[in-house]
Short mmCIF file of C-alpha atoms and ligand atoms in Angstrom, two decimals:
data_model
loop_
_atom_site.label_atom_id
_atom_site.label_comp_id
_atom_site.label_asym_id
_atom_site.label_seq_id
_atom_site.Cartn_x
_atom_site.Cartn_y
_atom_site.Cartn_z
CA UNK A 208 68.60 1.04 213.70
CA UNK A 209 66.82 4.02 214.19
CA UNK A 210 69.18 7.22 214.32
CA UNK A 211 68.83 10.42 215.71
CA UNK A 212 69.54 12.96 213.34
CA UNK A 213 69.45 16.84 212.45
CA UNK A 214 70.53 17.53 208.68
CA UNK A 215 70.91 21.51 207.51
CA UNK A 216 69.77 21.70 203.92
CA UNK A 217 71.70 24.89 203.09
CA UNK A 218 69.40 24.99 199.37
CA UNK A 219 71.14 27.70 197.32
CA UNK A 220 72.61 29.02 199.73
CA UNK A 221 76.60 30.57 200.45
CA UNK A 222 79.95 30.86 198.20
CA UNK A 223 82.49 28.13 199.20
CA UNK A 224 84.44 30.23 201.59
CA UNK A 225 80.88 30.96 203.48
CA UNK A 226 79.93 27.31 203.31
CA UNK A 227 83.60 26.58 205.14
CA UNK A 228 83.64 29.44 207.45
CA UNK A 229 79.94 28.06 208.53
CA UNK A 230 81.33 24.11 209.08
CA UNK A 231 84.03 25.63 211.21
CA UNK A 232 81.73 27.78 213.17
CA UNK A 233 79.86 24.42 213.71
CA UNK A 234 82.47 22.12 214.60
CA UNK A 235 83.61 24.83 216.94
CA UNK A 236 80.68 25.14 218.64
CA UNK A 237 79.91 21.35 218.48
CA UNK A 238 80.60 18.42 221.13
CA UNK A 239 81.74 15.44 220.20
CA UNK A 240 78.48 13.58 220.50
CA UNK A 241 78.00 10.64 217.86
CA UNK A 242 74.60 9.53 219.39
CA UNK A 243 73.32 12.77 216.91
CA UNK A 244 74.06 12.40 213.58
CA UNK A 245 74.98 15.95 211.83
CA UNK A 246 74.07 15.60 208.14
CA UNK A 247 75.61 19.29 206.28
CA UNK A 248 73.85 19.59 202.89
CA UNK A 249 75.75 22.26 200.65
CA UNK A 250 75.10 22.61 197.25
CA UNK A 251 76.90 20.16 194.59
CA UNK A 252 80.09 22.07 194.11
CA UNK A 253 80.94 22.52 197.96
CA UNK A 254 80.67 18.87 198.47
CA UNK A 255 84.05 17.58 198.55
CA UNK A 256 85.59 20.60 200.35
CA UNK A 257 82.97 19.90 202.55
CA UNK A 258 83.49 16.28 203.38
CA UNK A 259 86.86 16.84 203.19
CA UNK A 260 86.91 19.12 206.78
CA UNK A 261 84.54 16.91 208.48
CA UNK A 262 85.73 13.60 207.09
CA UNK A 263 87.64 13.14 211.10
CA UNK A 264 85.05 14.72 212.93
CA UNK A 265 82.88 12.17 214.92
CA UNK A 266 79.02 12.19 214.73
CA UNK A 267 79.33 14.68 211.08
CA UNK A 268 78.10 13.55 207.63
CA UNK A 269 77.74 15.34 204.31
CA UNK A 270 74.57 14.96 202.43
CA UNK A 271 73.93 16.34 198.19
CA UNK A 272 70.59 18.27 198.08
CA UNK A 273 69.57 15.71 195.34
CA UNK A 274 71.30 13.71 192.32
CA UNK A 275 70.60 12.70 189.34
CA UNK A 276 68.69 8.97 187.88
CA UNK A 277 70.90 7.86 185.34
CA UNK A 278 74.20 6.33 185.85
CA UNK A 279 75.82 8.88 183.62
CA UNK A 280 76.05 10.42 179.97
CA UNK A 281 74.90 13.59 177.95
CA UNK A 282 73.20 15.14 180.68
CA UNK A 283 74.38 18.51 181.05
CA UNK A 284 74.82 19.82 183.96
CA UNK A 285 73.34 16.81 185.94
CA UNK A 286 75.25 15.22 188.96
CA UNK A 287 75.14 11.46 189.25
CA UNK A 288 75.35 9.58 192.82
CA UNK A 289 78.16 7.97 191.59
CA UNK A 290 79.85 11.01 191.56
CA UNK A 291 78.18 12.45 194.71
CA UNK A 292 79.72 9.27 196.57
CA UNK A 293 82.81 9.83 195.30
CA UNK A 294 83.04 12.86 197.67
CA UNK A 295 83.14 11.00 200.32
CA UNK A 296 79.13 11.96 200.69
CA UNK A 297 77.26 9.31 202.08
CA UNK A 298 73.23 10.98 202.13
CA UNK A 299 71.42 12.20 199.60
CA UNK A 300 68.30 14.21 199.92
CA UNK A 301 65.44 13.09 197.81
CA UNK A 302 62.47 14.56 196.77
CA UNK A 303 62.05 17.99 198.24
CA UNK A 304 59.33 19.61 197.66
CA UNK A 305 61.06 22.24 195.94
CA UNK A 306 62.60 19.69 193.63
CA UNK A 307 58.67 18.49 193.31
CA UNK A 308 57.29 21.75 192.50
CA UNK A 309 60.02 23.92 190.45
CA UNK A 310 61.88 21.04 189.28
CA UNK A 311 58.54 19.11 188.32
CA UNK A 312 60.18 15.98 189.80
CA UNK A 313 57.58 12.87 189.94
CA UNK A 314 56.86 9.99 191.79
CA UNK A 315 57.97 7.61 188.93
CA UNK A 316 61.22 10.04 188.82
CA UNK A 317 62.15 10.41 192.81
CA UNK A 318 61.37 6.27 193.09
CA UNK A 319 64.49 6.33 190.45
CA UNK A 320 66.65 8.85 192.04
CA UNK A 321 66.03 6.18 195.28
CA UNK A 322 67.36 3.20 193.19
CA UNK A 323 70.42 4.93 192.09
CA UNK A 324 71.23 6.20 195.33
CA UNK A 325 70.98 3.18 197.16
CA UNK A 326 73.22 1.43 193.97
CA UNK A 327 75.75 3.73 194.92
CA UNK A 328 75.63 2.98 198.72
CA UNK A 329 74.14 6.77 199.36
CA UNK A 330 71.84 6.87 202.21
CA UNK A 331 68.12 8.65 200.06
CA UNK A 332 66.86 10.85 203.14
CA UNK A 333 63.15 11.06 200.92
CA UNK A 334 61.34 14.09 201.59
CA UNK A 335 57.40 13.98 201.28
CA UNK A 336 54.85 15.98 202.61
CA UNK A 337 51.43 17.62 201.58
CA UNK A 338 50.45 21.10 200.77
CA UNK A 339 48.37 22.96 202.43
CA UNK A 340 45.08 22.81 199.98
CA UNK A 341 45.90 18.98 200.51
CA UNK A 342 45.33 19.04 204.34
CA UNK A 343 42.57 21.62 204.07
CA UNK A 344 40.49 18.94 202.18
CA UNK A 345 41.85 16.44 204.48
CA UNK A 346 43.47 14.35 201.99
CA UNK A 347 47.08 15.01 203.67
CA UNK A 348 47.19 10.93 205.26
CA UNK A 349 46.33 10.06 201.42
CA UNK A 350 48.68 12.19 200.11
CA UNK A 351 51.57 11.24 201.88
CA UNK A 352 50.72 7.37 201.98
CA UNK A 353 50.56 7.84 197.86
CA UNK A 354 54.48 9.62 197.98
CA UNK A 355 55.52 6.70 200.37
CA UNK A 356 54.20 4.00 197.93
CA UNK A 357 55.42 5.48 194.89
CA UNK A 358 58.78 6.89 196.13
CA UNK A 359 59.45 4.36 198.32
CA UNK A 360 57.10 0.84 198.53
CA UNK A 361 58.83 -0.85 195.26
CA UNK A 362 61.82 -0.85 197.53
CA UNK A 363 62.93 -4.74 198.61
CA UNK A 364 62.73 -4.98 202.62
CA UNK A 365 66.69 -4.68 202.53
CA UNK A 366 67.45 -1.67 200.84
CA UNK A 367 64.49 0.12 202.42
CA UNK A 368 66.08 -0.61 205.63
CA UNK A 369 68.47 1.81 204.52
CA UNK A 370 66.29 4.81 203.70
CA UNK A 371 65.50 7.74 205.88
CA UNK A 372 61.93 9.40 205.66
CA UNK A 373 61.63 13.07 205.94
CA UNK A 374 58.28 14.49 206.60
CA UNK A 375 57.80 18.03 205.79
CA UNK A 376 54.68 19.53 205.33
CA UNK A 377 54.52 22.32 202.01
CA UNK A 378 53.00 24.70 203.71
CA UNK A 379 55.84 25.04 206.64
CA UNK A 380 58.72 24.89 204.28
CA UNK A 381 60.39 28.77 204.54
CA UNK A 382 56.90 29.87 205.87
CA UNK A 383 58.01 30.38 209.93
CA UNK A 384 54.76 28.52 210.22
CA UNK A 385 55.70 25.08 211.85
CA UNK A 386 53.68 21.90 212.35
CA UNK A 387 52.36 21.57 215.75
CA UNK A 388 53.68 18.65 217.82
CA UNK A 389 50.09 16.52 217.21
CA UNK A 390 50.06 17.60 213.74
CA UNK A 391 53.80 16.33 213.57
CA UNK A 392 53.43 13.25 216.10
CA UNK A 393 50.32 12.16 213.85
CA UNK A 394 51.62 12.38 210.32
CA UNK A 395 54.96 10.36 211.92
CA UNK A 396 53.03 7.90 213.49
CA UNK A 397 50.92 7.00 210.15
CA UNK A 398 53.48 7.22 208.43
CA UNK A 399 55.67 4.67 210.46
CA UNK A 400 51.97 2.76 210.43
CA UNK A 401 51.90 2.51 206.65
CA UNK A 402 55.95 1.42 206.52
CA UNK A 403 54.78 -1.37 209.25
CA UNK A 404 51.80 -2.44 207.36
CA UNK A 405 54.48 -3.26 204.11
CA UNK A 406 57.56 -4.14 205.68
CA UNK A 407 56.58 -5.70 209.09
CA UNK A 408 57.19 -4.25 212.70
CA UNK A 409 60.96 -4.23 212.80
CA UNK A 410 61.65 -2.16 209.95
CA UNK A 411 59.01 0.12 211.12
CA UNK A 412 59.99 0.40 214.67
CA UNK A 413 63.73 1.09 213.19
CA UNK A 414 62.91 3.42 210.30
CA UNK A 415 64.19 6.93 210.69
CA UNK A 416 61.78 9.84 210.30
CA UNK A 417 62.81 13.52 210.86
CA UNK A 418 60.66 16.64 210.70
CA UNK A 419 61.12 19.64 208.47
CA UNK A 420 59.34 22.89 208.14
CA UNK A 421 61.00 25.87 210.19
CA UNK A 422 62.29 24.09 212.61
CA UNK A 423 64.44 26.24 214.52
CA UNK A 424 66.25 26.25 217.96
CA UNK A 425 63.12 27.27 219.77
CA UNK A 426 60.78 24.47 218.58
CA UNK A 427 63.05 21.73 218.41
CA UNK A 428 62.62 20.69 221.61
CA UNK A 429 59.38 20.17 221.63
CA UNK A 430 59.32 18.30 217.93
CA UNK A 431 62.17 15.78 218.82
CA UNK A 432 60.32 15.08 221.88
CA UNK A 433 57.70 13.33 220.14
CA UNK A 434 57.52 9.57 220.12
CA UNK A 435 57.82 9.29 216.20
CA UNK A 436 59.86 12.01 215.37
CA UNK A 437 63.35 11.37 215.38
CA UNK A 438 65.11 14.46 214.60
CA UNK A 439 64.94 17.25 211.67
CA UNK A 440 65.29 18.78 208.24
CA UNK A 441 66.26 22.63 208.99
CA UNK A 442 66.82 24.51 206.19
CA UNK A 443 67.19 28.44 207.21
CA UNK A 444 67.71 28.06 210.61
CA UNK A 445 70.98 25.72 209.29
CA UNK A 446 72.74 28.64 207.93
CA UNK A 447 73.33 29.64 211.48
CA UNK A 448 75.79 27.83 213.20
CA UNK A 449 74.61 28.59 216.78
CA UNK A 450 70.88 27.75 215.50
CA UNK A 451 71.89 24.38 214.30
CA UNK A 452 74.15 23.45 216.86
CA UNK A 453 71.61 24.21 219.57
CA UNK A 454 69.00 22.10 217.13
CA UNK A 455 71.40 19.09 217.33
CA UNK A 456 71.80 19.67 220.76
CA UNK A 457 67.57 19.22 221.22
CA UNK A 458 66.95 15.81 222.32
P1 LIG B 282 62.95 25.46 206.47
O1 LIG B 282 63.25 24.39 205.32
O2 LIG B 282 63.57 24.89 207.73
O3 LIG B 282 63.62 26.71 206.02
O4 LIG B 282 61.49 25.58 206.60
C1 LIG B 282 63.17 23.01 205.57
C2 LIG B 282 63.52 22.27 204.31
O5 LIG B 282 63.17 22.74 203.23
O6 LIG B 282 64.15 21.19 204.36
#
């Protein structure tokens, strides 16, 4: 089914007791509405603690900023979704674009990170998106269809059921610079196009697909309210509790 959903990627961002202080300040501030999923993404080590506060606390979820391929072993300093479920996480973000472009993560890579995600019953929100050179040349409908059939088109029609796309765009990442609503409406719509051409017209119609890219409390209106777009990525604007909040509360 197709969800609504706003999920704060807090990046590397706040100690523990910041990251707890900030869940209260959003649960405080937060009605009890389930028909908007809350995803909080803290990094790694906040995880648990995190989970832990939200665990009885309708509509919230926990999400890791990313995890690792393998199922475990001599990988120092690596996280496995085994061990990210264990948290009592149930998303996983996949593929940022900063994982893409300091981290070097690839196609062949992220498509892995899916499969071990979805063995661990983690939800993969997988983040694509072209840069800005990309849709200067206007090669940004390639470009994404390319990340959706590598990351994601291997998939079987059951597990990709399960996935959530996130489309943001390189060049509004952190910038302040967001997508405009046709810019946004039109990548989500061929997007949801190309997931209908592979997997048929239910699992199109029923795939999630959020927005990210400075989306903030004043803009969110006006993104959610397009056809395709069914709720958002936010990173900075998540560190806020009254930003994020008022986000959720956008539809
Ligand atoms: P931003 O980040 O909202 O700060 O632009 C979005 C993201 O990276 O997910």
């Amino acid at each position: 089914m197709r969800k609504k959903i706003v999920a704060g990627n807090w990046k590397m961002n706040k100690t523990l007791a910041e990251g707890l202080q900030l869940v209260d300040d959003i649960l405080k501030l937060s009605n009890e509405n389930d028909e908007v999923i809350k995803i909080i993404a803290p990094p790694f080590i906040h995880l648990a603690s995190v989970a832990e506060r939200v665990k009885s606390v309708k509509g919230f979820e926990v999400a890791a900023q990313d995890c690792h391929q393998m199922a475990k072993g001599a990988f120092t300093g690596e996280v496995s979704a085994e061990m990210v479920a264990s948290t009592g996480t149930r998303y996983v973000i996949i593929g940022h674009s900063e994982r893409r472009t300091y981290f070097g993560e690839n196609s062949k890579l992220l498509a892995q990170k899916v499969a071990s995600a979805l063995a661990n019953n983690l939800i993969p929100i997988f983040c694509l998106g072209e840069s800005m050179e990309d849709r200067n040349a206007n090669v940004h409908l390639e470009t994404v269809k390319q990340q959706l059939k590598d990351g994601l088109f291997s998939l079987l029609p059951a597990d990709f059921t399960k996935v959530i796309v996130a489309y943001e765009p390189v060049w509004a990442i952190g910038t302040g610079v967001t997508a405009t609503t046709h810019q946004a409406q039109g990548m989500h719509n061929f997007i949801r196009s190309e997931i209908n051409k592979k997997y048929g017209k239910v699992i199109s119609e029923n795939t999630t697909i959020l927005y990210g890219g400075s989306c903030n409390a004043e803009n969110a209106k006006e993104l959610f309210s397009c056809l395709d777009v069914d709720g958002g990525l936010v990173g900075g604007a998540s560190l806020k509790a009254s930003d994020f909040v008022a986000i959720a509360n956008s539809f």
